Amino acid sequence: MDHVNTATRSRGVLAKVVFFPAIIALLAAAIRPAEAQSNLEKALRFRPSQSGVEIDTPEASVLDKCRIEPTDKETSKPGWEVFDESGRLIRRFLDMNGDGNLDQMSYFRNGIEVYRDIDINADKKFDEMRWLGTAGTRWGLDSDQDGAIDHWKVISAEEVSQELVEAIGNNDANRFKALLVTPDDARQLGLGMEIAKEIQVRTEKAANSFAAFAKSQKFVDSDSTWVHFGGTRPGVIPAGTNNSTKDVMIYDGVTAVVDSKSGEHGQLAIGTLILVDGAWRVVDLPEMIVEGKAITNGGLFYQGNVGGTRTMVADNDGTAPSATDQKLFEEYEELDKAISDASPRELPALHARRAELFMQLIEKSDSSENRSNWVRQMADVTGGAFLNGDFPEGDRILARNISMLKEKKVDPDDIAYAEYRRLSNYWSKKFNEANADDFVELQKQQMDALREFVDSWPESEQSAEAMLQVGLQEEFDGNTKEAIEWYEKITSSFPDTPPARKALGARTRLESEGKAIALTGATVDGSPFSLASLKGKVVLLQYWATWCEPCKEDQKVIAEAHGKYGRRGLEVVSISLDNSAEELRDYLRTARLPWMHLFEEGGLDSPLAEQLGVTIVPTMILVGADGKVVSRNLTANDLDRALSREFKSE
C-alpha cells in the first residue's frame, strides 16, 4: 500500500479561514453519489488546521481504488467518509448538530483517528483542535478563531516540552504564552498568596522576555526536532504547604533533548511544570543548558528557596546524553520514523529491532531516572504495538525482556509496571479477538492472572490497579462480600492512591443501603452541589455518559417518572461521566432533560465517579426522603415500582 505521510506545516490560519468554508461547500453540496469519485481528489486536499500532524494520504496512482461515501445514518452523524485503496478509513467529515454544515473534521493514520478539527458554535470556523490516538493527548481551544491555539484544555508534560521547542524554533511568543500558568490557574489551584505571587512574577517575566530569548539563542530553529522529554517522576505538593488549600501536582527540573538540523544534540532546561485540570503549565522562561553554567529557572518547589538557583551540568552524569547515548538516540529516532512510514508487512521486524534497542538504552542508562523512563517506555511502546496488531510477537518478546531485566539492577517498581502493562495489553487483545461464548472463561483466566500478579508484586502500586480490577469483577459477578474484601486490601495497602480512592468509594456504595451517603460536586454550569441539600426529597442519582446508549434509553423512563412524581417530591440528579463538557452541553441542548446535571472533568476517573466508586454506566442509586439509600443498583425496569413504594404514604 503506497501512502504519503503528510505533516502540515502552516500554523493553520489560511487552512481555517479559507479551506473550512470550501470543504463545507464541497462535501455538503457538490459531492453526490454520482460525482463522488471525481471529487475524491479535492476532498483529500484538505489538511488539519494545525501543523505537524501526520496523516495518511494515498498516492495519486491509487486514487482510482479509493472511495468516498456518506456515513451510515444508523450508526453515525450525517457526513462523509473517505477510504484508501485497502478500504481503510482515512478521513471523516461530520455534521454533528444537524444544521446541514460539516463541523467535525477527522483525520486518520494507520486506521486510527489522530486529529480532529471542531466547529463548536456553528459559525463555520474551528474552535477546538484535538490530537487523538497515537498522535497524543493535546486538546486546544482557539477562542478568537485566528487559527492559533489560545488555551490548552488538555496537554501532557511531554507535549508541553514539544510545544515549547516549536515555539522557540519559530519565535512564536503567543504559542509560548498559551503554555504559561495564568492568574486564574493559580486561584483554581488554591495556591498560597506568596507562591502565587512568585509564579505571577515568573510568568510575566517569561512572557515579556521570550521573544528576545528565542532570537538570541542559536541552537533551536524551525528545522530543529524535539527528541525526548527529561524529568523524574512528578510529585505532589500537599495542601497546607506554602499556605495552599489543595494538593498540587508538579514536575520540577524538566528538560527536553533537541536535535539541530545537522543532527547535533542539545538540551533545554524548562524548569517547573504545574498540572491544572488536565493540562501541564509552564512557569519560567526556558534556558539552553551549557556545560558548567548554572540554570536559574528550576527549583520553584524543591530546590531550596523560591527563586534560588541550581547547577545543571551537561556531562555524562545523566543530565545529558553521552556519545554512546547519542548514537542510540539517533538509531531510535531513525527506527521511529521508519516505523511511521512502514507498510504492515515491514512493521514486525522494525518493532523487534526497537525492542532490542530499548534493552540497550536501559543497559547504557547512566541514572536510575533514565533507566526507569526507558523501561516504562519499552512496556508502553512494545505492548501498544502488540495490542494494535502491528507486532504479533510483541507480547512474547516483552515477556522475555522483562525476564532479563529481573536479573539486572532495575527498580522492581519499573519491572512491575512493565509486567502489568504487558498483562493489560495481552488480555485486551484476547477479549477483542474472542467470541462472546469465550468471555466467561477468559474473564476467569484474566482474574487468575491478576491475582498471581498481586501475589508476585504485593508492594507495587500496579498491584493496587490489579486488585481494583479483581474487586470490580467480583462486584459485577454479584460477589459483594469478596468485592468488599478486595477494596479493603487496596485502601489498607495503598492509601492515598487513585485506586484506593475508587475502592473506598465502591465500598461505600456497596454498603450504602439503609445508610446516608455524601456526594458533592458541581453542576454542568459550575454551581456547587451537595446531596445533603436535598434531604426531605426522594432523590434518584443516575450515573451516565453521552456515549452510553443504554443510559439514554433509561432517561426516557426517568423522564416519565419525573413527570409522574416530580410534583410529589422526586428530584433527579444525572451525573455525567463524559470526558467533554462541550459534548455534554450539546446533548443537553437537544435532549431537554428537565432536572439537575452534574459534571466534573475526568470522565470515569472524575471526583464524581470516585466518591462512590462508579466505574460502569448506567448506574442508578435511589435515596429516600430521610437521606438514606433505598437501592444502590436500581434498574429502569424497577424504577416505577421503587418510587411508588417511596410515595405510597401520600
XYZ file of C-alpha atoms in Angstrom:
650
model
C 0.000 0.000 0.000
C 1.532 3.330 -1.086
C 0.912 6.295 1.158
C 2.257 9.762 1.627
C 2.651 10.582 5.323
C 1.564 14.170 5.306
C 2.536 16.591 8.083
C 1.027 20.048 7.581
C 3.483 22.901 8.069
C 1.458 26.127 8.272
C 0.137 27.493 11.548
C -3.334 26.981 10.142
C -4.785 30.467 9.629
C -5.255 30.030 5.892
C -6.443 26.479 6.355
C -9.252 27.585 8.637
C -10.388 30.875 7.162
C -10.347 29.735 3.541
C -10.391 25.944 3.445
C -13.116 25.333 6.006
C -15.970 27.031 4.107
C -14.592 25.420 0.952
C -14.849 21.939 2.380
C -18.377 22.689 3.574
C -19.338 23.642 0.037
C -17.506 20.711 -1.498
C -18.787 17.959 0.748
C -22.180 19.264 1.782
C -23.267 20.291 -1.706
C -21.007 19.160 -4.507
C -20.360 15.511 -3.637
C -23.301 13.370 -4.620
C -23.132 9.613 -5.165
C -22.787 10.000 -8.936
C -19.982 12.531 -8.571
C -18.175 11.089 -5.562
C -15.161 9.592 -7.343
C -14.467 12.740 -9.363
C -14.459 14.818 -6.163
C -12.319 12.429 -4.148
C -9.080 14.187 -5.085
C -10.487 17.542 -3.983
C -11.594 16.118 -0.639
C -8.108 14.762 0.018
C -6.531 18.201 -0.382
C -7.822 19.313 2.995
C -5.487 19.051 5.946
C -5.566 19.575 9.715
C -5.595 23.238 10.668
C -2.574 22.729 12.934
C 0.954 21.888 11.850
C 2.893 18.686 12.309
C 0.022 16.186 12.209
C 0.990 13.048 10.310
C -1.960 11.650 8.363
C -2.424 9.061 5.638
C -2.908 10.372 2.108
C -2.940 7.930 -0.831
C -0.562 8.337 -3.773
C -2.149 9.708 -6.948
C -1.501 6.353 -8.641
C -4.035 4.531 -6.437
C -6.793 7.159 -6.225
C -8.987 5.172 -8.614
C -9.124 2.443 -5.950
C -10.123 4.848 -3.147
C -13.675 5.923 -2.434
C -15.809 8.499 -0.614
C -19.176 7.526 0.849
C -21.931 9.023 3.031
C -21.762 7.960 6.670
C -24.099 5.209 7.816
C -27.132 7.115 9.101
C -27.959 4.383 11.603
C -24.574 4.450 13.318
C -23.176 7.953 12.835
C -23.955 11.608 12.288
C -24.577 12.698 8.677
C -21.438 13.374 6.702
C -18.798 11.713 4.531
C -16.051 9.147 4.954
C -13.010 8.627 2.721
C -11.369 5.195 2.376
C -7.983 4.318 0.891
C -7.295 1.615 -1.680
C -7.273 -1.106 1.004
C -10.640 0.009 2.410
C -9.098 1.682 5.459
C -10.732 4.869 6.751
C -8.543 7.966 6.268
C -10.989 10.919 6.591
C -14.351 11.553 8.255
C -16.308 14.823 7.918
C -19.474 15.069 10.063
C -22.435 17.355 10.721
C -22.686 16.993 14.499
C -25.570 19.379 15.228
C -27.826 18.656 12.251
C -27.702 22.156 10.757
C -26.608 20.941 7.324
C -22.981 22.061 7.696
C -19.988 19.867 8.436
C -18.480 20.849 11.769
C -16.145 17.993 12.735
C -13.207 17.041 10.516
C -11.343 13.857 11.463
C -8.036 12.625 10.025
C -6.577 9.121 10.344
C -3.176 7.446 10.402
C -2.822 3.659 10.053
C -6.567 3.294 10.593
C -6.535 5.310 13.844
C -8.081 8.758 14.238
C -5.162 11.028 15.131
C -6.588 14.535 14.795
C -9.906 16.378 14.834
C -10.886 19.980 13.971
C -14.195 21.026 15.557
C -16.584 23.945 14.993
C -18.453 24.171 18.311
C -20.580 27.273 17.768
C -21.662 26.528 14.169
C -20.068 29.651 12.649
C -18.036 27.682 10.078
C -14.749 28.347 11.885
C -12.816 25.919 14.051
C -12.898 26.450 17.826
C -11.251 23.247 19.083
C -8.382 21.070 17.901
C -7.786 17.594 19.310
C -4.876 15.210 18.865
C -6.051 11.622 19.365
C -4.924 8.008 19.290
C -1.236 7.596 18.515
C -0.781 11.354 17.930
C -1.033 12.211 21.628
C -3.456 13.835 24.044
C -3.472 17.545 23.179
C -6.807 19.377 23.194
C -6.528 23.034 22.225
C -9.036 25.895 22.182
C -8.990 28.777 19.686
C -11.317 31.357 21.232
C -10.551 34.186 18.790
C -10.603 31.798 15.798
C -7.407 33.071 14.231
C -6.002 29.574 13.641
C -3.614 29.620 16.636
C -4.402 27.817 19.892
C -5.007 30.259 22.759
C -5.518 27.773 25.591
C -4.722 24.118 26.221
C -7.570 22.210 27.807
C -5.510 19.009 27.855
C -1.772 18.635 27.235
C 0.748 16.220 28.745
C 4.090 17.231 30.215
C 5.873 15.592 27.280
C 3.755 17.513 24.783
C 4.373 20.787 26.629
C 8.104 20.298 26.123
C 7.495 19.592 22.428
C 5.277 22.680 22.029
C 7.930 24.751 23.753
C 10.612 23.643 21.291
C 8.295 24.533 18.395
C 7.553 27.946 19.909
C 11.269 28.733 20.327
C 12.190 27.490 16.860
C 9.555 29.715 15.259
C 9.933 32.627 17.740
C 6.192 32.333 18.376
C 5.512 34.285 21.573
C 1.770 33.609 21.519
C 2.371 29.877 21.262
C 4.601 30.141 24.315
C 2.100 32.257 26.279
C -0.581 29.588 25.747
C 1.604 27.248 27.857
C 2.080 29.568 30.862
C 0.321 29.367 34.214
C -2.286 32.151 34.422
C -3.579 34.029 37.490
C -6.879 32.127 37.098
C -4.902 28.877 37.187
C -3.210 29.949 40.416
C -6.576 30.743 42.032
C -8.032 27.438 40.859
C -5.064 25.536 42.277
C -5.614 27.105 45.704
C -2.010 28.290 45.945
C -0.879 30.367 48.890
C -0.515 34.098 48.337
C 3.302 34.092 48.436
C 3.839 31.253 45.965
C 1.038 32.539 43.695
C 2.732 35.946 43.590
C 6.096 34.326 42.814
C 4.545 32.377 39.950
C 2.926 35.544 38.594
C 6.272 37.363 38.659
C 7.990 34.482 36.875
C 5.323 34.007 34.199
C 5.134 37.736 33.429
C 8.914 37.856 33.113
C 8.850 34.774 30.868
C 6.160 36.232 28.603
C 7.956 39.560 28.280
C 11.404 38.028 27.684
C 10.510 35.161 25.366
C 10.946 36.931 22.026
C 14.402 38.191 22.965
C 15.440 34.747 24.247
C 14.187 32.940 21.136
C 16.045 35.377 18.907
C 19.317 35.365 20.888
C 19.743 31.587 21.308
C 21.395 29.949 18.302
C 20.627 26.235 18.691
C 16.846 25.801 18.237
C 15.377 26.920 14.927
C 12.409 25.975 12.726
C 14.298 22.893 11.477
C 15.144 21.602 14.955
C 13.479 18.432 16.205
C 12.152 17.625 19.671
C 13.633 14.251 20.660
C 12.986 13.413 24.281
C 11.336 14.626 27.492
C 13.514 14.635 30.586
C 12.250 14.628 34.118
C 11.986 12.491 37.225
C 8.602 11.282 38.428
C 6.031 14.043 39.078
C 5.480 14.983 42.692
C 2.598 16.186 44.832
C 2.891 19.294 46.995
C 0.355 18.556 49.756
C -2.297 21.012 50.851
C -1.005 23.257 53.619
C 2.430 23.730 52.044
C 3.107 27.445 51.463
C -0.441 28.099 52.753
C -2.030 26.292 49.781
C -5.534 24.871 50.181
C -5.245 21.944 47.741
C -2.759 19.297 46.680
C -0.732 20.483 43.677
C 0.921 18.110 41.197
C 4.207 19.336 39.747
C 7.236 18.337 37.700
C 10.450 20.015 38.854
C 13.649 20.260 36.811
C 12.096 19.341 33.457
C 14.328 19.254 30.370
C 13.972 18.489 26.670
C 16.517 16.947 24.308
C 16.593 18.724 20.937
C 18.279 17.863 17.631
C 19.575 20.593 15.339
C 19.273 20.361 11.585
C 22.820 18.992 11.460
C 21.924 16.218 13.913
C 23.719 17.736 16.903
C 22.077 17.125 20.298
C 21.294 19.930 22.727
C 19.359 20.216 25.968
C 16.764 22.749 27.007
C 16.009 23.481 30.668
C 12.261 24.040 31.051
C 12.085 24.209 34.842
C 8.869 23.573 36.750
C 5.567 22.395 35.268
C 2.283 22.539 37.200
C -0.811 20.441 36.431
C -4.011 22.478 36.078
C -7.015 20.215 35.425
C -5.797 18.083 32.527
C -3.098 20.454 31.255
C 0.501 20.929 32.370
C 1.605 24.572 32.523
C 4.974 26.322 32.301
C 6.259 28.744 34.935
C 9.586 30.038 33.636
C 11.443 31.145 30.555
C 13.374 28.161 29.162
C 17.181 28.139 29.112
C 19.722 26.332 26.951
C 21.910 24.023 29.039
C 25.592 24.887 28.663
C 28.295 22.838 30.357
C 29.311 24.368 33.664
C 26.733 27.148 33.535
C 24.156 27.432 36.321
C 20.475 27.060 35.492
C 18.238 29.647 37.160
C 14.756 28.534 36.124
C 14.391 25.459 38.340
C 13.531 24.839 41.947
C 10.183 26.533 42.397
C 9.152 23.927 44.975
C 12.010 21.512 45.671
C 15.342 23.244 45.099
C 15.704 25.410 48.192
C 14.172 28.873 48.439
C 11.823 30.227 45.825
C 13.843 31.974 43.175
C 17.032 30.092 44.099
C 19.427 28.695 41.532
C 20.827 25.259 40.875
C 23.550 23.997 38.593
C 22.836 21.544 35.813
C 25.991 20.458 34.008
C 25.875 18.899 30.554
C 28.101 15.935 31.315
C 27.875 12.136 31.406
C 26.154 12.073 34.788
C 22.686 11.549 33.382
C 21.800 15.165 32.703
C 22.847 14.989 29.065
C 23.409 12.130 26.631
C 26.884 10.656 26.249
C 28.359 9.885 22.826
C 27.101 6.303 23.129
C 23.680 7.512 24.188
C 23.588 9.922 21.244
C 24.239 7.094 18.821
C 21.488 5.009 20.399
C 19.153 8.012 20.359
C 19.850 8.534 16.685
C 19.077 4.906 15.858
C 15.922 5.130 17.968
C 14.805 8.209 16.045
C 15.521 6.524 12.713
C 13.560 3.454 13.784
C 10.695 5.627 14.969
C 10.492 7.333 11.591
C 10.864 4.042 9.706
C 8.001 2.527 11.707
C 5.741 5.501 10.989
C 6.438 5.132 7.248
C 6.444 1.324 7.032
C 3.956 -1.000 5.383
C 2.181 -3.592 7.597
C 4.496 -6.298 6.257
C 7.599 -4.365 7.362
C 6.395 -3.473 10.840
C 7.123 -6.681 12.828
C 10.870 -6.651 12.052
C 11.152 -2.923 12.842
C 9.290 -3.334 16.139
C 11.540 -6.283 17.045
C 14.636 -4.161 16.455
C 13.179 -1.360 18.551
C 12.501 -3.813 21.402
C 16.203 -4.791 21.281
C 17.215 -1.139 21.210
C 15.142 -0.443 24.320
C 17.187 -3.061 26.180
C 20.424 -1.401 25.047
C 19.189 2.003 26.201
C 18.214 0.529 29.558
C 21.627 -1.137 29.888
C 23.506 2.073 28.997
C 21.433 4.404 31.180
C 23.630 6.475 33.485
C 20.921 7.183 36.051
C 18.035 5.360 37.694
C 15.635 8.018 36.365
C 16.670 7.458 32.753
C 16.598 3.691 33.224
C 13.106 3.908 34.683
C 11.887 6.033 31.779
C 13.237 3.573 29.194
C 11.804 0.509 30.951
C 8.369 2.067 31.094
C 8.567 3.368 27.548
C 9.542 -0.099 26.348
C 6.476 -1.560 28.062
C 4.146 1.088 26.645
C 5.503 1.117 23.092
C 6.103 -2.613 22.594
C 2.853 -3.542 24.311
C 0.941 -0.961 22.304
C 2.320 -2.311 19.014
C 1.241 -5.831 20.052
C -2.238 -4.624 21.002
C -2.677 -2.756 17.709
C -1.754 -5.871 15.728
C 1.448 -4.377 14.285
C 3.757 -6.668 16.276
C 2.291 -10.175 16.794
C 5.427 -11.309 18.635
C 5.353 -8.247 20.888
C 3.935 -9.969 23.966
C 6.434 -12.842 23.815
C 9.405 -10.509 23.285
C 8.266 -8.121 26.008
C 7.890 -11.061 28.425
C 11.430 -12.190 27.526
C 12.822 -8.673 28.068
C 11.092 -8.367 31.428
C 12.564 -11.701 32.491
C 16.036 -10.434 31.541
C 15.503 -7.183 33.459
C 14.812 -9.126 36.649
C 18.443 -10.274 36.552
C 19.780 -6.723 36.227
C 19.868 -3.732 38.562
C 16.447 -2.473 37.619
C 13.985 -0.992 40.104
C 11.336 -3.638 40.952
C 8.630 -0.965 40.614
C 9.632 -0.470 36.980
C 9.622 -4.204 36.297
C 6.186 -4.471 37.905
C 4.978 -1.572 35.758
C 6.213 -3.323 32.597
C 4.675 -6.660 33.598
C 1.316 -5.089 34.435
C 1.229 -3.209 31.126
C 2.066 -6.450 29.342
C -0.808 -8.238 31.088
C -3.232 -5.408 30.331
C -2.403 -5.414 26.624
C -2.424 -9.217 26.415
C -5.906 -9.548 27.894
C -7.290 -6.572 25.975
C -6.217 -8.256 22.745
C -7.625 -11.594 23.887
C -11.038 -10.062 24.575
C -11.003 -8.055 21.336
C -10.455 -11.228 19.310
C -12.695 -13.566 21.313
C -16.173 -14.852 20.536
C -18.922 -13.985 23.005
C -19.089 -17.639 24.089
C -15.481 -17.447 25.300
C -15.862 -14.372 27.513
C -16.710 -16.135 30.783
C -13.712 -18.461 30.596
C -11.399 -15.632 29.519
C -12.555 -13.476 32.433
C -11.747 -16.308 34.828
C -8.275 -16.690 33.316
C -7.706 -12.938 33.439
C -8.695 -12.748 37.111
C -6.356 -15.646 37.915
C -3.520 -13.803 36.147
C -4.250 -10.611 38.091
C -4.301 -12.473 41.412
C -0.977 -14.051 40.529
C 0.415 -10.598 39.718
C -0.708 -9.285 43.120
C 0.967 -12.238 44.846
C 4.200 -11.618 42.894
C 4.306 -7.836 43.373
C 2.473 -7.116 46.648
C 4.198 -3.764 47.255
C 3.943 -2.356 43.719
C 1.416 0.376 43.064
C 0.455 -1.603 39.955
C -0.981 -4.203 42.341
C -3.493 -1.612 43.504
C -4.786 -1.383 39.919
C -4.814 -5.182 39.615
C -6.720 -5.582 42.889
C -9.215 -2.956 41.804
C -9.928 -4.905 38.619
C -10.442 -8.101 40.612
C -12.729 -6.337 43.069
C -14.800 -4.804 40.271
C -15.166 -8.206 38.611
C -16.280 -9.766 41.898
C -18.822 -6.962 42.271
C -20.023 -7.442 38.691
C -20.425 -11.177 39.363
C -22.589 -10.411 42.405
C -19.970 -11.471 44.955
C -20.392 -8.441 47.201
C -18.530 -9.843 50.221
C -15.485 -10.766 48.129
C -15.532 -7.410 46.337
C -15.527 -5.522 49.641
C -12.593 -7.614 50.862
C -10.551 -6.651 47.802
C -11.483 -2.984 48.204
C -10.374 -3.138 51.859
C -6.999 -4.597 50.809
C -6.441 -1.683 48.435
C -7.316 1.029 50.946
C -5.143 -0.532 53.666
C -2.123 -1.352 51.465
C -2.121 1.640 49.129
C -3.788 4.591 50.902
C -3.964 7.969 49.166
C -3.671 6.456 45.670
C -6.291 6.787 42.906
C -7.197 3.050 43.105
C -7.633 3.400 46.878
C -9.965 6.360 46.475
C -12.038 4.417 43.928
C -12.047 1.354 46.171
C -13.171 3.405 49.179
C -15.980 4.895 47.112
C -17.019 1.478 45.781
C -17.077 0.031 49.290
C -19.176 2.976 50.478
C -21.641 2.328 47.643
C -21.839 -1.431 48.257
C -22.540 -0.882 51.981
C -24.825 2.124 51.469
C -28.327 0.647 51.642
C -30.045 1.892 54.774
C -27.333 4.495 55.322
C -26.875 8.173 54.447
C -24.203 8.900 51.842
C -22.333 12.073 50.920
C -21.996 13.338 47.374
C -20.651 16.748 46.435
C -19.601 18.305 43.159
C -20.561 20.874 40.584
C -23.370 21.235 38.080
C -22.581 21.468 34.387
C -22.759 25.277 34.677
C -20.321 25.300 37.600
C -22.695 25.754 40.546
C -21.855 23.831 43.747
C -23.943 20.770 44.631
C -24.394 18.708 47.775
C -26.717 15.727 48.124
C -27.334 16.766 51.736
C -29.162 19.871 50.472
C -31.911 17.641 49.036
C -32.755 15.874 52.304
C -36.527 15.685 52.643
C -36.926 14.699 48.990
C -36.637 11.366 47.248
C -33.529 11.567 45.030
C -32.627 9.447 42.016
C -28.911 9.545 41.141
C -28.189 8.466 37.574
C -24.563 7.982 36.505
C -24.364 8.122 32.725
C -22.467 9.443 29.681
C -23.496 10.690 26.246
C -21.644 7.765 24.622
C -23.759 5.252 26.595
C -26.851 4.336 24.566
C -28.489 2.268 27.378
C -28.167 5.369 29.584
C -30.160 7.398 27.065
C -32.832 4.708 26.947
C -33.013 4.812 30.756
C -33.511 8.577 30.582
C -36.761 8.062 28.672
C -38.042 6.006 31.625
C -36.653 8.550 34.084
C -38.460 11.354 32.222
C -41.776 9.506 32.647
C -41.069 9.004 36.357
C -40.101 12.660 36.745
C -43.360 13.735 35.163
C -45.312 11.402 37.451
C -43.542 12.007 40.766
C -41.754 15.332 40.315
C -44.525 17.386 41.949
C -44.623 14.927 44.841
C -41.004 15.496 45.779
C -38.835 13.476 43.374
C -35.515 15.060 42.465
C -33.468 13.564 39.634
C -29.726 14.232 39.551
C -27.909 12.982 36.464
C -24.137 12.659 36.928
C -22.278 12.785 33.619
C -19.039 10.813 33.345
C -18.255 12.285 29.941
C -14.755 13.494 29.146
C -16.009 16.687 27.496
C -18.321 19.304 28.973
C -18.953 20.596 25.447
C -20.253 17.236 24.222
C -22.500 17.057 27.280
C -23.877 20.564 26.746
C -24.507 19.829 23.066
C -26.518 16.750 24.013
C -28.475 18.512 26.762
C -29.442 21.344 24.402
C -31.352 18.898 22.216
C -32.370 16.261 24.796
C -34.040 18.833 27.109
C -33.910 16.770 30.305
C -35.664 18.901 32.966
C -33.557 18.044 36.008
C -30.168 18.716 37.559
C -26.967 17.663 35.768
C -23.556 17.318 37.428
C -20.226 17.281 35.611
C -16.553 17.410 36.558
C -13.525 16.808 34.351
C -12.069 13.323 34.274
C -14.764 11.022 32.915
C -14.739 7.665 34.705
C -11.809 8.963 36.794
C -13.527 12.195 37.830
C -14.165 13.066 41.505
C -17.875 12.468 40.912
C -17.179 8.876 39.858
C -14.552 8.380 42.545
C -16.740 9.337 45.524
C -18.946 6.274 45.137
C -16.539 4.158 43.104
C -18.690 4.119 39.970
C -16.895 2.509 37.034
C -19.856 1.245 34.989
C -22.693 3.203 33.410
C -25.636 3.214 33.661
C -25.671 3.066 37.457
C -28.693 4.337 39.383
C -28.993 4.895 43.152
C -32.254 5.769 44.898
C -32.105 7.848 48.097
C -35.137 8.178 50.337
C -36.526 11.381 51.820
C -34.695 10.583 55.074
C -31.380 10.814 53.200
C -30.713 7.061 53.375
C -30.081 4.846 50.352
C -33.059 2.726 49.325
C -31.364 0.943 46.410
C -27.717 1.091 45.337
C -28.243 -0.620 41.990
C -31.657 0.288 40.644
C -32.688 -0.615 37.080
C -35.060 1.283 34.818
C -37.470 -1.667 34.895
C -37.755 -1.401 38.687
C -37.853 2.399 38.872
C -41.623 2.979 38.920
C -42.161 0.166 41.429
C -39.483 1.574 43.749
C -40.851 5.119 43.517
C -44.418 4.023 44.151
C -43.248 2.447 47.427
C -41.483 5.692 48.430
C -44.571 7.798 47.762
C -47.192 5.280 48.941
C -47.963 7.234 52.106
C -49.166 10.239 50.134
